[in-house]
Structures are given as C-alpha cells and as structure tokens.
Amino acid sequence: REAFMQEHDSFRRIMLQEPRGYPCQNVDIIFPPTKAEPSAAFSYIIGENAKVYPSMSGHNTICVATALLETGLVPMQEPRTEFVLEAPT
C-alpha cells in the first residue's frame, strides 16, 4: 500500500479526477496476494480522492469480491463460494 501510494498515485488521480471522476468515487486496485497472506485469492488497495488510501472499507471489500466473482477470476461454487481477500489493513 505504501509503495503504491508513493510510486503509482498517478493511477488513482487518472481514475478519480475530472473528467472521469466524481468527488465521492473510489477505486479498488486488485493485486496478487502478498507474502503476508499467501492463502488469499487476491489483495487490494482502496484509493479515494484527495490522496486518501483507507486501510479498510466494507463497501469496497464487497465491490472487490463481486468483481472477482463476476469476471471469473474467482470461480463461483455452489451452494456458497468462500475465499480470502487480503485487505490493506
């Protein structure tokens, strides 16, 4: 998270500021899991306007899980799909 904030903040700005952005909009950036949580399917970073990178957000976690399932990056299994996400915290 810290490295992304320092080295790649331009991505957050491109996604969230005019003409694409909106003041209350967030961006969730998905990565492979880190060594800190090898059992995770993916890790993610949350970006908000004003160079804010929150350490946790339930809303953004739901968005990331939905995107991973809907795109097939995490396969759905009946009757319930369970997987681990590595949050920025």
Tab-separated table of N, CA and C in Angstrom:
chain	number	residue	atom	x	y	z
A	1	ARG	N	0.836	-1.197	0.000
A	1	ARG	CA	0.000	0.000	0.000
A	1	ARG	C	0.874	1.252	0.000
A	2	GLU	N	1.856	1.292	0.896
A	2	GLU	CA	2.724	2.470	0.976
A	2	GLU	C	3.490	2.693	-0.326
A	3	ALA	N	4.004	1.612	-0.913
A	3	ALA	CA	4.753	1.741	-2.166
A	3	ALA	C	3.855	2.253	-3.287
A	4	PHE	N	2.629	1.746	-3.352
A	4	PHE	CA	1.697	2.210	-4.376
A	4	PHE	C	1.391	3.692	-4.183
A	5	MET	N	1.178	4.093	-2.948
A	5	MET	CA	0.888	5.495	-2.652
A	5	MET	C	2.023	6.394	-3.126
A	6	GLN	N	3.252	5.971	-2.906
A	6	GLN	CA	4.406	6.790	-3.244
A	6	GLN	C	4.737	6.772	-4.738
A	7	GLU	N	4.620	5.598	-5.362
A	7	GLU	CA	5.134	5.429	-6.715
A	7	GLU	C	4.082	5.429	-7.818
A	8	HIS	N	2.819	5.167	-7.477
A	8	HIS	CA	1.806	4.999	-8.522
A	8	HIS	C	0.530	5.798	-8.255
A	9	ASP	N	0.622	6.866	-7.521
A	9	ASP	CA	-0.565	7.662	-7.216
A	9	ASP	C	-1.191	8.261	-8.476
A	10	SER	N	-0.438	8.335	-9.550
A	10	SER	CA	-0.981	8.871	-10.803
A	10	SER	C	-2.160	8.030	-11.289
A	11	PHE	N	-2.138	6.723	-11.033
A	11	PHE	CA	-3.263	5.862	-11.429
A	11	PHE	C	-4.538	6.284	-10.692
A	12	ARG	N	-4.437	6.515	-9.399
A	12	ARG	CA	-5.596	6.965	-8.610
A	12	ARG	C	-6.123	8.292	-9.154
A	13	ARG	N	-5.209	9.210	-9.450
A	13	ARG	CA	-5.618	10.518	-9.972
A	13	ARG	C	-6.322	10.385	-11.321
A	14	ILE	N	-5.786	9.563	-12.210
A	14	ILE	CA	-6.399	9.366	-13.530
A	14	ILE	C	-7.807	8.800	-13.386
A	15	MET	N	-7.985	7.855	-12.496
A	15	MET	CA	-9.284	7.196	-12.345
A	15	MET	C	-10.315	8.045	-11.613
A	16	LEU	N	-9.885	8.912	-10.713
A	16	LEU	CA	-10.838	9.588	-9.831
A	16	LEU	C	-11.037	11.074	-10.089
A	17	GLN	N	-10.141	11.703	-10.798
A	17	GLN	CA	-10.290	13.140	-11.009
A	17	GLN	C	-10.904	13.419	-12.374
A	18	GLU	N	-11.347	14.637	-12.570
A	18	GLU	CA	-12.006	15.034	-13.822
A	18	GLU	C	-11.121	14.690	-15.013
A	19	PRO	N	-11.695	14.294	-16.141
A	19	PRO	CA	-13.115	14.258	-16.470
A	19	PRO	C	-13.815	12.951	-16.105
A	20	ARG	N	-13.113	11.949	-15.602
A	20	ARG	CA	-13.730	10.665	-15.297
A	20	ARG	C	-14.334	10.603	-13.908
A	21	GLY	N	-13.754	11.329	-12.999
A	21	GLY	CA	-14.041	11.154	-11.590
A	21	GLY	C	-15.265	11.863	-11.070
A	22	TYR	N	-15.466	11.637	-9.803
A	22	TYR	CA	-16.592	12.185	-9.063
A	22	TYR	C	-16.115	12.291	-7.619
A	23	PRO	N	-16.441	13.344	-6.892
A	23	PRO	CA	-15.870	13.552	-5.548
A	23	PRO	C	-16.048	12.389	-4.565
A	24	CYS	N	-17.120	11.626	-4.681
A	24	CYS	CA	-17.348	10.522	-3.727
A	24	CYS	C	-16.969	9.167	-4.299
A	25	GLN	N	-16.265	9.140	-5.395
A	25	GLN	CA	-15.912	7.896	-6.067
A	25	GLN	C	-14.650	7.284	-5.460
A	26	ASN	N	-14.576	5.960	-5.480
A	26	ASN	CA	-13.393	5.216	-5.030
A	26	ASN	C	-12.881	4.362	-6.172
A	27	VAL	N	-11.641	3.928	-6.061
A	27	VAL	CA	-11.093	2.949	-6.989
A	27	VAL	C	-10.477	1.831	-6.151
A	28	ASP	N	-10.737	0.598	-6.550
A	28	ASP	CA	-10.153	-0.574	-5.890
A	28	ASP	C	-9.170	-1.197	-6.864
A	29	ILE	N	-7.931	-1.322	-6.463
A	29	ILE	CA	-6.872	-1.850	-7.307
A	29	ILE	C	-6.537	-3.240	-6.799
A	30	ILE	N	-6.668	-4.226	-7.673
A	30	ILE	CA	-6.526	-5.631	-7.291
A	30	ILE	C	-5.143	-6.133	-7.690
A	31	PHE	N	-4.522	-6.880	-6.764
A	31	PHE	CA	-3.185	-7.436	-6.950
A	31	PHE	C	-3.174	-8.911	-6.549
A	32	PRO	N	-2.139	-9.637	-6.944
A	32	PRO	CA	-1.966	-10.985	-6.385
A	32	PRO	C	-1.736	-10.878	-4.874
A	33	PRO	N	-1.959	-11.952	-4.139
A	33	PRO	CA	-1.722	-11.891	-2.693
A	33	PRO	C	-0.238	-11.639	-2.395
A	34	THR	N	0.018	-11.059	-1.247
A	34	THR	CA	1.404	-10.814	-0.837
A	34	THR	C	1.900	-11.982	0.009
A	35	LYS	N	3.164	-11.956	0.331
A	35	LYS	CA	3.743	-12.996	1.192
A	35	LYS	C	3.141	-12.969	2.586
A	36	ALA	N	2.595	-11.823	2.980
A	36	ALA	CA	1.996	-11.702	4.311
A	36	ALA	C	0.716	-12.529	4.434
A	37	GLU	N	0.016	-12.766	3.321
A	37	GLU	CA	-1.245	-13.520	3.344
A	37	GLU	C	-1.306	-14.441	2.126
A	38	PRO	N	-0.455	-15.485	2.083
A	38	PRO	CA	-0.387	-16.342	0.891
A	38	PRO	C	-1.656	-17.143	0.628
A	39	SER	N	-2.535	-17.285	1.624
A	39	SER	CA	-3.772	-18.042	1.406
A	39	SER	C	-4.851	-17.211	0.712
A	40	ALA	N	-4.617	-15.916	0.536
A	40	ALA	CA	-5.610	-15.045	-0.096
A	40	ALA	C	-5.697	-15.323	-1.594
A	41	ALA	N	-6.896	-15.161	-2.133
A	41	ALA	CA	-7.077	-15.268	-3.579
A	41	ALA	C	-6.465	-14.047	-4.261
A	42	PHE	N	-6.685	-12.876	-3.676
A	42	PHE	CA	-6.159	-11.614	-4.190
A	42	PHE	C	-5.978	-10.645	-3.032
A	43	SER	N	-5.218	-9.590	-3.271
A	43	SER	CA	-5.133	-8.471	-2.333
A	43	SER	C	-5.648	-7.235	-3.072
A	44	TYR	N	-5.927	-6.177	-2.336
A	44	TYR	CA	-6.414	-4.962	-2.985
A	44	TYR	C	-6.049	-3.728	-2.167
A	45	ILE	N	-6.031	-2.602	-2.883
A	45	ILE	CA	-5.785	-1.298	-2.276
A	45	ILE	C	-6.972	-0.413	-2.645
A	46	ILE	N	-7.403	0.402	-1.709
A	46	ILE	CA	-8.514	1.324	-1.923
A	46	ILE	C	-7.938	2.725	-2.132
A	47	GLY	N	-8.380	3.391	-3.174
A	47	GLY	CA	-7.969	4.770	-3.418
A	47	GLY	C	-9.178	5.690	-3.428
A	48	GLU	N	-9.053	6.832	-2.786
A	48	GLU	CA	-10.111	7.838	-2.777
A	48	GLU	C	-9.534	9.167	-3.232
A	49	ASN	N	-10.411	10.134	-3.458
A	49	ASN	CA	-9.949	11.471	-3.820
A	49	ASN	C	-9.101	12.059	-2.695
A	50	ALA	N	-8.401	13.122	-2.982
A	50	ALA	CA	-7.559	13.840	-2.012
A	50	ALA	C	-6.417	12.977	-1.474
A	51	LYS	N	-5.924	12.059	-2.306
A	51	LYS	CA	-4.794	11.188	-1.949
A	51	LYS	C	-5.025	10.446	-0.639
A	52	VAL	N	-6.235	9.899	-0.500
A	52	VAL	CA	-6.588	9.100	0.668
A	52	VAL	C	-6.570	7.635	0.257
A	53	TYR	N	-5.895	6.814	1.058
A	53	TYR	CA	-5.835	5.366	0.855
A	53	TYR	C	-6.290	4.693	2.155
A	54	PRO	N	-7.609	4.492	2.332
A	54	PRO	CA	-8.087	3.918	3.586
A	54	PRO	C	-7.543	2.514	3.812
A	55	SER	N	-7.400	2.143	5.080
A	55	SER	CA	-6.909	0.794	5.371
A	55	SER	C	-8.000	-0.257	5.311
A	56	MET	N	-9.263	0.138	5.356
A	56	MET	CA	-10.338	-0.848	5.302
A	56	MET	C	-11.640	-0.166	4.917
A	57	SER	N	-12.474	-0.894	4.195
A	57	SER	CA	-13.814	-0.429	3.841
A	57	SER	C	-14.660	-1.641	3.495
A	58	GLY	N	-15.720	-1.846	4.245
A	58	GLY	CA	-16.615	-2.965	3.964
A	58	GLY	C	-17.247	-2.848	2.592
A	59	HIS	N	-17.642	-1.626	2.222
A	59	HIS	CA	-18.250	-1.391	0.918
A	59	HIS	C	-17.287	-1.772	-0.197
A	60	ASN	N	-16.044	-1.340	-0.098
A	60	ASN	CA	-15.070	-1.656	-1.145
A	60	ASN	C	-14.729	-3.139	-1.160
A	61	THR	N	-14.732	-3.789	-0.012
A	61	THR	CA	-14.484	-5.234	0.034
A	61	THR	C	-15.583	-5.972	-0.727
A	62	ILE	N	-16.828	-5.561	-0.530
A	62	ILE	CA	-17.940	-6.177	-1.264
A	62	ILE	C	-17.782	-5.940	-2.769
A	63	CYS	N	-17.376	-4.744	-3.156
A	63	CYS	CA	-17.159	-4.435	-4.578
A	63	CYS	C	-16.067	-5.310	-5.179
A	64	VAL	N	-14.962	-5.471	-4.467
A	64	VAL	CA	-13.855	-6.299	-4.956
A	64	VAL	C	-14.307	-7.755	-5.086
A	65	ALA	N	-14.975	-8.285	-4.071
A	65	ALA	CA	-15.446	-9.670	-4.121
A	65	ALA	C	-16.404	-9.879	-5.294
A	66	THR	N	-17.316	-8.948	-5.487
A	66	THR	CA	-18.279	-9.052	-6.593
A	66	THR	C	-17.568	-9.032	-7.937
A	67	ALA	N	-16.623	-8.114	-8.118
A	67	ALA	CA	-15.892	-8.023	-9.381
A	67	ALA	C	-15.097	-9.304	-9.653
A	68	LEU	N	-14.451	-9.845	-8.640
A	68	LEU	CA	-13.670	-11.077	-8.828
A	68	LEU	C	-14.562	-12.250	-9.216
A	69	LEU	N	-15.728	-12.346	-8.599
A	69	LEU	CA	-16.660	-13.428	-8.917
A	69	LEU	C	-17.297	-13.231	-10.287
A	70	GLU	N	-17.750	-12.025	-10.573
A	70	GLU	CA	-18.443	-11.757	-11.845
A	70	GLU	C	-17.523	-11.885	-13.056
A	71	THR	N	-16.240	-11.607	-12.891
A	71	THR	CA	-15.294	-11.727	-14.007
A	71	THR	C	-14.716	-13.133	-14.122
A	72	GLY	N	-14.991	-13.983	-13.141
A	72	GLY	CA	-14.481	-15.354	-13.171
A	72	GLY	C	-13.073	-15.496	-12.640
A	73	LEU	N	-12.478	-14.418	-12.127
A	73	LEU	CA	-11.131	-14.531	-11.556
A	73	LEU	C	-11.139	-15.427	-10.314
A	74	VAL	N	-12.257	-15.430	-9.606
A	74	VAL	CA	-12.502	-16.401	-8.535
A	74	VAL	C	-13.725	-17.188	-8.982
A	75	PRO	N	-13.579	-18.503	-9.220
A	75	PRO	CA	-14.717	-19.283	-9.703
A	75	PRO	C	-15.808	-19.424	-8.640
A	76	MET	N	-17.052	-19.286	-9.087
A	76	MET	CA	-18.182	-19.481	-8.177
A	76	MET	C	-18.408	-20.971	-7.967
A	77	GLN	N	-18.732	-21.327	-6.741
A	77	GLN	CA	-19.013	-22.724	-6.394
A	77	GLN	C	-20.345	-22.763	-5.654
A	78	GLU	N	-21.186	-23.707	-6.013
A	78	GLU	CA	-22.482	-23.867	-5.344
A	78	GLU	C	-22.327	-24.763	-4.138
A	79	PRO	N	-23.034	-24.576	-3.072
A	79	PRO	CA	-24.047	-23.555	-2.855
A	79	PRO	C	-23.462	-22.239	-2.337
A	80	ARG	N	-22.175	-22.214	-1.986
A	80	ARG	CA	-21.582	-20.995	-1.447
A	80	ARG	C	-20.108	-20.947	-1.843
A	81	THR	N	-19.679	-19.788	-2.269
A	81	THR	CA	-18.282	-19.584	-2.632
A	81	THR	C	-17.577	-18.885	-1.475
A	82	GLU	N	-16.487	-19.462	-1.025
A	82	GLU	CA	-15.704	-18.854	0.055
A	82	GLU	C	-14.279	-18.641	-0.427
A	83	PHE	N	-13.738	-17.464	-0.146
A	83	PHE	CA	-12.341	-17.177	-0.461
A	83	PHE	C	-11.850	-16.056	0.428
A	84	VAL	N	-10.532	-15.928	0.520
A	84	VAL	CA	-9.897	-14.932	1.376
A	84	VAL	C	-9.425	-13.772	0.518
A	85	LEU	N	-9.692	-12.549	0.989
A	85	LEU	CA	-9.143	-11.340	0.373
A	85	LEU	C	-8.180	-10.705	1.362
A	86	GLU	N	-7.075	-10.238	0.872
A	86	GLU	CA	-6.112	-9.531	1.705
A	86	GLU	C	-6.399	-8.034	1.634
A	87	ALA	N	-6.923	-7.487	2.713
A	87	ALA	CA	-7.256	-6.066	2.778
A	87	ALA	C	-6.000	-5.241	3.061
A	88	PRO	N	-6.052	-3.941	2.801
A	88	PRO	CA	-4.886	-3.086	3.036
A	88	PRO	C	-4.480	-2.955	4.498
A	89	THR	N	-5.320	-3.338	5.408
A	89	THR	CA	-5.030	-3.167	6.833
A	89	THR	C	-3.828	-3.965	7.266
